[in-house]
Amino acid sequence: MAGLAESGSNPDVELLYDINGLAKDAPHWFDRVMEYVGEYGVLLGLVLAVLWCWWTVRRRGAEDAASSVAALVWAPLAAGIAVLVNVPIRGFVERPRPFNDHQGLEVLVSGKTDYSFVSDHATIAMALGVALFVANRKFGLVGIGLALLEGFCRVYMGVHYPTDVVGGFALGTAVALLLSPLAMALLTPLMSAIERSPRAGRLIRARGTAGEDGGRAVLRGSRKDGSGAEERDLAA
């Protein structure tokens, strides 16, 4: 399986050259921006999105704040588990980085000596994005958009095939969704216990906030319908 996508007529390779070819025509400063965004920027943006969503939930102080925070705690845990799952996958497939098998690529990041499939960056980004979407649609759509940008950057930088990125998206999504019910069953009681603590409870609900009407949704939406009832995002 190490010879996966070695043929130059393979659509995967053709798309690699098409996307990476943009780096050859772009100004040097733009390539440096894409390098930073693809290596660090998108992942940092996803972490900030999770923290911003947590701050919003905490300040609102709804009765389901514990389950809401539990869903947000699951986001980084899902990303970590997805990366661990990827370790045996990469060892089994043993796909070399594209610049090892194909000439003429504009490689923006040096020192990549590990295997290419599946992309860790794409896996982490999509796991965070999908888990955030489970918690809150508005923030989740931003997260998924950032994950898609991450995938494009990895191919643009010449360090991954497009199918490496697609595989990472699939792996991150699967872990975030399939393990979410178990994670919520374990994390929600823990967050509820923290909420009852006089000091640590402020991590779940800000001081002075009053609980709204109860419910079992992971997070409430930010809009209200015509009757004034607040729209829920996704059911737990």
mmCIF file of N, CA and C in Angstrom, residues 83-136:
data_model
loop_
_atom_site.group_PDB
_atom_site.id
_atom_site.type_symbol
_atom_site.label_atom_id
_atom_site.label_comp_id
_atom_site.label_asym_id
_atom_site.label_seq_id
_atom_site.Cartn_x
_atom_site.Cartn_y
_atom_site.Cartn_z
ATOM 1 N N VAL A 83 -6.393 11.352 16.804
ATOM 2 C CA VAL A 83 -4.969 11.266 16.477
ATOM 3 C C VAL A 83 -4.395 9.921 16.913
ATOM 4 N N LEU A 84 -4.808 9.446 18.083
ATOM 5 C CA LEU A 84 -4.338 8.139 18.556
ATOM 6 C C LEU A 84 -4.810 7.018 17.637
ATOM 7 N N VAL A 85 -6.039 7.117 17.170
ATOM 8 C CA VAL A 85 -6.560 6.117 16.236
ATOM 9 C C VAL A 85 -5.775 6.143 14.929
ATOM 10 N N ASN A 86 -5.292 7.328 14.563
ATOM 11 C CA ASN A 86 -4.561 7.475 13.303
ATOM 12 C C ASN A 86 -3.183 6.819 13.336
ATOM 13 N N VAL A 87 -2.622 6.629 14.517
ATOM 14 C CA VAL A 87 -1.271 6.061 14.613
ATOM 15 C C VAL A 87 -1.176 4.697 13.941
ATOM 16 N N PRO A 88 -2.028 3.719 14.263
ATOM 17 C CA PRO A 88 -1.922 2.434 13.558
ATOM 18 C C PRO A 88 -2.313 2.519 12.088
ATOM 19 N N ILE A 89 -3.202 3.455 11.749
ATOM 20 C CA ILE A 89 -3.590 3.601 10.342
ATOM 21 C C ILE A 89 -2.389 4.023 9.507
ATOM 22 N N ARG A 90 -1.649 5.004 9.983
ATOM 23 C CA ARG A 90 -0.478 5.476 9.239
ATOM 24 C C ARG A 90 0.585 4.381 9.135
ATOM 25 N N GLY A 91 0.746 3.621 10.212
ATOM 26 C CA GLY A 91 1.721 2.552 10.176
ATOM 27 C C GLY A 91 1.332 1.425 9.234
ATOM 28 N N PHE A 92 0.040 1.199 9.070
ATOM 29 C CA PHE A 92 -0.435 0.135 8.177
ATOM 30 C C PHE A 92 -0.336 0.552 6.715
ATOM 31 N N VAL A 93 -0.772 1.774 6.413
ATOM 32 C CA VAL A 93 -0.782 2.231 5.019
ATOM 33 C C VAL A 93 0.635 2.550 4.531
ATOM 34 N N GLU A 94 1.434 3.184 5.368
ATOM 35 C CA GLU A 94 2.818 3.537 5.048
ATOM 36 C C GLU A 94 2.927 4.300 3.719
ATOM 37 N N ARG A 95 2.159 5.332 3.601
ATOM 38 C CA ARG A 95 2.175 6.149 2.377
ATOM 39 C C ARG A 95 3.204 7.256 2.519
ATOM 40 N N PRO A 96 4.179 7.326 1.637
ATOM 41 C CA PRO A 96 5.192 8.383 1.729
ATOM 42 C C PRO A 96 4.580 9.761 1.471
ATOM 43 N N ARG A 97 5.246 10.774 1.941
ATOM 44 C CA ARG A 97 4.826 12.144 1.638
ATOM 45 C C ARG A 97 4.894 12.352 0.125
ATOM 46 N N PRO A 98 4.004 13.176 -0.407
ATOM 47 C CA PRO A 98 3.957 13.335 -1.869
ATOM 48 C C PRO A 98 5.257 13.829 -2.483
ATOM 49 N N PHE A 99 6.017 14.671 -1.772
ATOM 50 C CA PHE A 99 7.254 15.200 -2.344
ATOM 51 C C PHE A 99 8.347 14.132 -2.450
ATOM 52 N N ASN A 100 8.131 12.984 -1.796
ATOM 53 C CA ASN A 100 9.097 11.897 -1.932
ATOM 54 C C ASN A 100 8.911 11.111 -3.221
ATOM 55 N N ASP A 101 7.713 11.135 -3.775
ATOM 56 C CA ASP A 101 7.419 10.351 -4.969
ATOM 57 C C ASP A 101 7.174 11.188 -6.210
ATOM 58 N N HIS A 102 7.015 12.486 -6.056
ATOM 59 C CA HIS A 102 6.649 13.331 -7.190
ATOM 60 C C HIS A 102 7.543 14.563 -7.244
ATOM 61 N N GLN A 103 8.041 14.835 -8.418
ATOM 62 C CA GLN A 103 8.948 15.955 -8.628
ATOM 63 C C GLN A 103 8.166 17.231 -8.929
ATOM 64 N N GLY A 104 8.810 18.353 -8.678
ATOM 65 C CA GLY A 104 8.254 19.639 -9.080
ATOM 66 C C GLY A 104 7.248 20.236 -8.118
ATOM 67 N N LEU A 105 7.112 19.672 -6.938
ATOM 68 C CA LEU A 105 6.180 20.243 -5.964
ATOM 69 C C LEU A 105 6.839 21.394 -5.212
ATOM 70 N N GLU A 106 6.031 22.383 -4.870
ATOM 71 C CA GLU A 106 6.493 23.514 -4.064
ATOM 72 C C GLU A 106 6.218 23.175 -2.602
ATOM 73 N N VAL A 107 7.225 22.693 -1.909
ATOM 74 C CA VAL A 107 7.053 22.256 -0.527
ATOM 75 C C VAL A 107 7.367 23.430 0.399
ATOM 76 N N LEU A 108 6.371 23.867 1.145
ATOM 77 C CA LEU A 108 6.530 25.055 1.981
ATOM 78 C C LEU A 108 7.069 24.741 3.366
ATOM 79 N N VAL A 109 6.991 23.480 3.790
ATOM 80 C CA VAL A 109 7.456 23.086 5.121
ATOM 81 C C VAL A 109 8.430 21.926 4.969
ATOM 82 N N SER A 110 9.602 22.067 5.512
ATOM 83 C CA SER A 110 10.602 21.008 5.434
ATOM 84 C C SER A 110 10.600 20.179 6.714
ATOM 85 N N GLY A 111 11.298 19.056 6.666
ATOM 86 C CA GLY A 111 11.449 18.230 7.857
ATOM 87 C C GLY A 111 10.334 17.235 8.098
ATOM 88 N N LYS A 112 9.417 17.057 7.141
ATOM 89 C CA LYS A 112 8.339 16.080 7.297
ATOM 90 C C LYS A 112 8.859 14.709 6.878
ATOM 91 N N THR A 113 9.118 13.848 7.833
ATOM 92 C CA THR A 113 9.688 12.535 7.541
ATOM 93 C C THR A 113 8.732 11.392 7.854
ATOM 94 N N ASP A 114 7.581 11.686 8.462
ATOM 95 C CA ASP A 114 6.637 10.617 8.791
ATOM 96 C C ASP A 114 5.754 10.314 7.585
ATOM 97 N N TYR A 115 4.832 9.382 7.744
ATOM 98 C CA TYR A 115 3.960 8.988 6.640
ATOM 99 C C TYR A 115 2.859 10.016 6.417
ATOM 100 N N SER A 116 2.245 9.934 5.249
ATOM 101 C CA SER A 116 1.331 10.973 4.787
ATOM 102 C C SER A 116 -0.134 10.701 5.098
ATOM 103 N N PHE A 117 -0.557 9.445 5.029
ATOM 104 C CA PHE A 117 -1.975 9.093 5.198
ATOM 105 C C PHE A 117 -2.182 8.471 6.578
ATOM 106 N N VAL A 118 -3.035 9.023 7.405
ATOM 107 C CA VAL A 118 -3.974 10.117 7.218
ATOM 108 C C VAL A 118 -3.358 11.396 7.774
ATOM 109 N N SER A 119 -3.797 12.568 7.299
ATOM 110 C CA SER A 119 -3.276 13.836 7.785
ATOM 111 C C SER A 119 -3.716 14.092 9.230
ATOM 112 N N ASP A 120 -2.726 14.243 10.121
ATOM 113 C CA ASP A 120 -3.037 14.563 11.519
ATOM 114 C C ASP A 120 -3.725 15.915 11.638
ATOM 115 N N HIS A 121 -3.225 16.901 10.898
ATOM 116 C CA HIS A 121 -3.797 18.239 10.983
ATOM 117 C C HIS A 121 -5.275 18.231 10.563
ATOM 118 N N ALA A 122 -5.570 17.544 9.458
ATOM 119 C CA ALA A 122 -6.956 17.482 8.989
ATOM 120 C C ALA A 122 -7.821 16.719 9.988
ATOM 121 N N THR A 123 -7.273 15.664 10.575
ATOM 122 C CA THR A 123 -8.011 14.870 11.552
ATOM 123 C C THR A 123 -8.367 15.704 12.776
ATOM 124 N N ILE A 124 -7.375 16.392 13.331
ATOM 125 C CA ILE A 124 -7.606 17.219 14.514
ATOM 126 C C ILE A 124 -8.608 18.332 14.214
ATOM 127 N N ALA A 125 -8.409 19.005 13.089
ATOM 128 C CA ALA A 125 -9.260 20.146 12.750
ATOM 129 C C ALA A 125 -10.717 19.726 12.587
ATOM 130 N N MET A 126 -10.961 18.620 11.866
ATOM 131 C CA MET A 126 -12.355 18.226 11.649
ATOM 132 C C MET A 126 -12.975 17.646 12.911
ATOM 133 N N ALA A 127 -12.196 16.948 13.725
ATOM 134 C CA ALA A 127 -12.741 16.458 14.995
ATOM 135 C C ALA A 127 -13.188 17.623 15.873
ATOM 136 N N LEU A 128 -12.366 18.668 15.948
ATOM 137 C CA LEU A 128 -12.749 19.855 16.717
ATOM 138 C C LEU A 128 -13.971 20.532 16.111
ATOM 139 N N GLY A 129 -13.985 20.671 14.782
ATOM 140 C CA GLY A 129 -15.086 21.345 14.127
ATOM 141 C C GLY A 129 -16.407 20.618 14.289
ATOM 142 N N VAL A 130 -16.396 19.296 14.103
ATOM 143 C CA VAL A 130 -17.636 18.524 14.209
ATOM 144 C C VAL A 130 -18.108 18.461 15.654
ATOM 145 N N ALA A 131 -17.195 18.250 16.593
ATOM 146 C CA ALA A 131 -17.588 18.230 18.003
ATOM 147 C C ALA A 131 -18.153 19.586 18.430
ATOM 148 N N LEU A 132 -17.584 20.655 17.906
ATOM 149 C CA LEU A 132 -18.110 21.982 18.200
ATOM 150 C C LEU A 132 -19.492 22.166 17.586
ATOM 151 N N PHE A 133 -19.712 21.585 16.404
ATOM 152 C CA PHE A 133 -21.031 21.663 15.770
ATOM 153 C C PHE A 133 -22.076 20.913 16.587
ATOM 154 N N VAL A 134 -21.680 19.780 17.166
ATOM 155 C CA VAL A 134 -22.595 19.041 18.035
ATOM 156 C C VAL A 134 -23.017 19.908 19.218
ATOM 157 N N ALA A 135 -22.091 20.748 19.687
ATOM 158 C CA ALA A 135 -22.391 21.614 20.815
ATOM 159 C C ALA A 135 -23.194 22.843 20.408
ATOM 160 N N ASN A 136 -22.827 23.449 19.287
ATOM 161 C CA ASN A 136 -23.471 24.699 18.876
ATOM 162 C C ASN A 136 -23.331 24.868 17.368
#
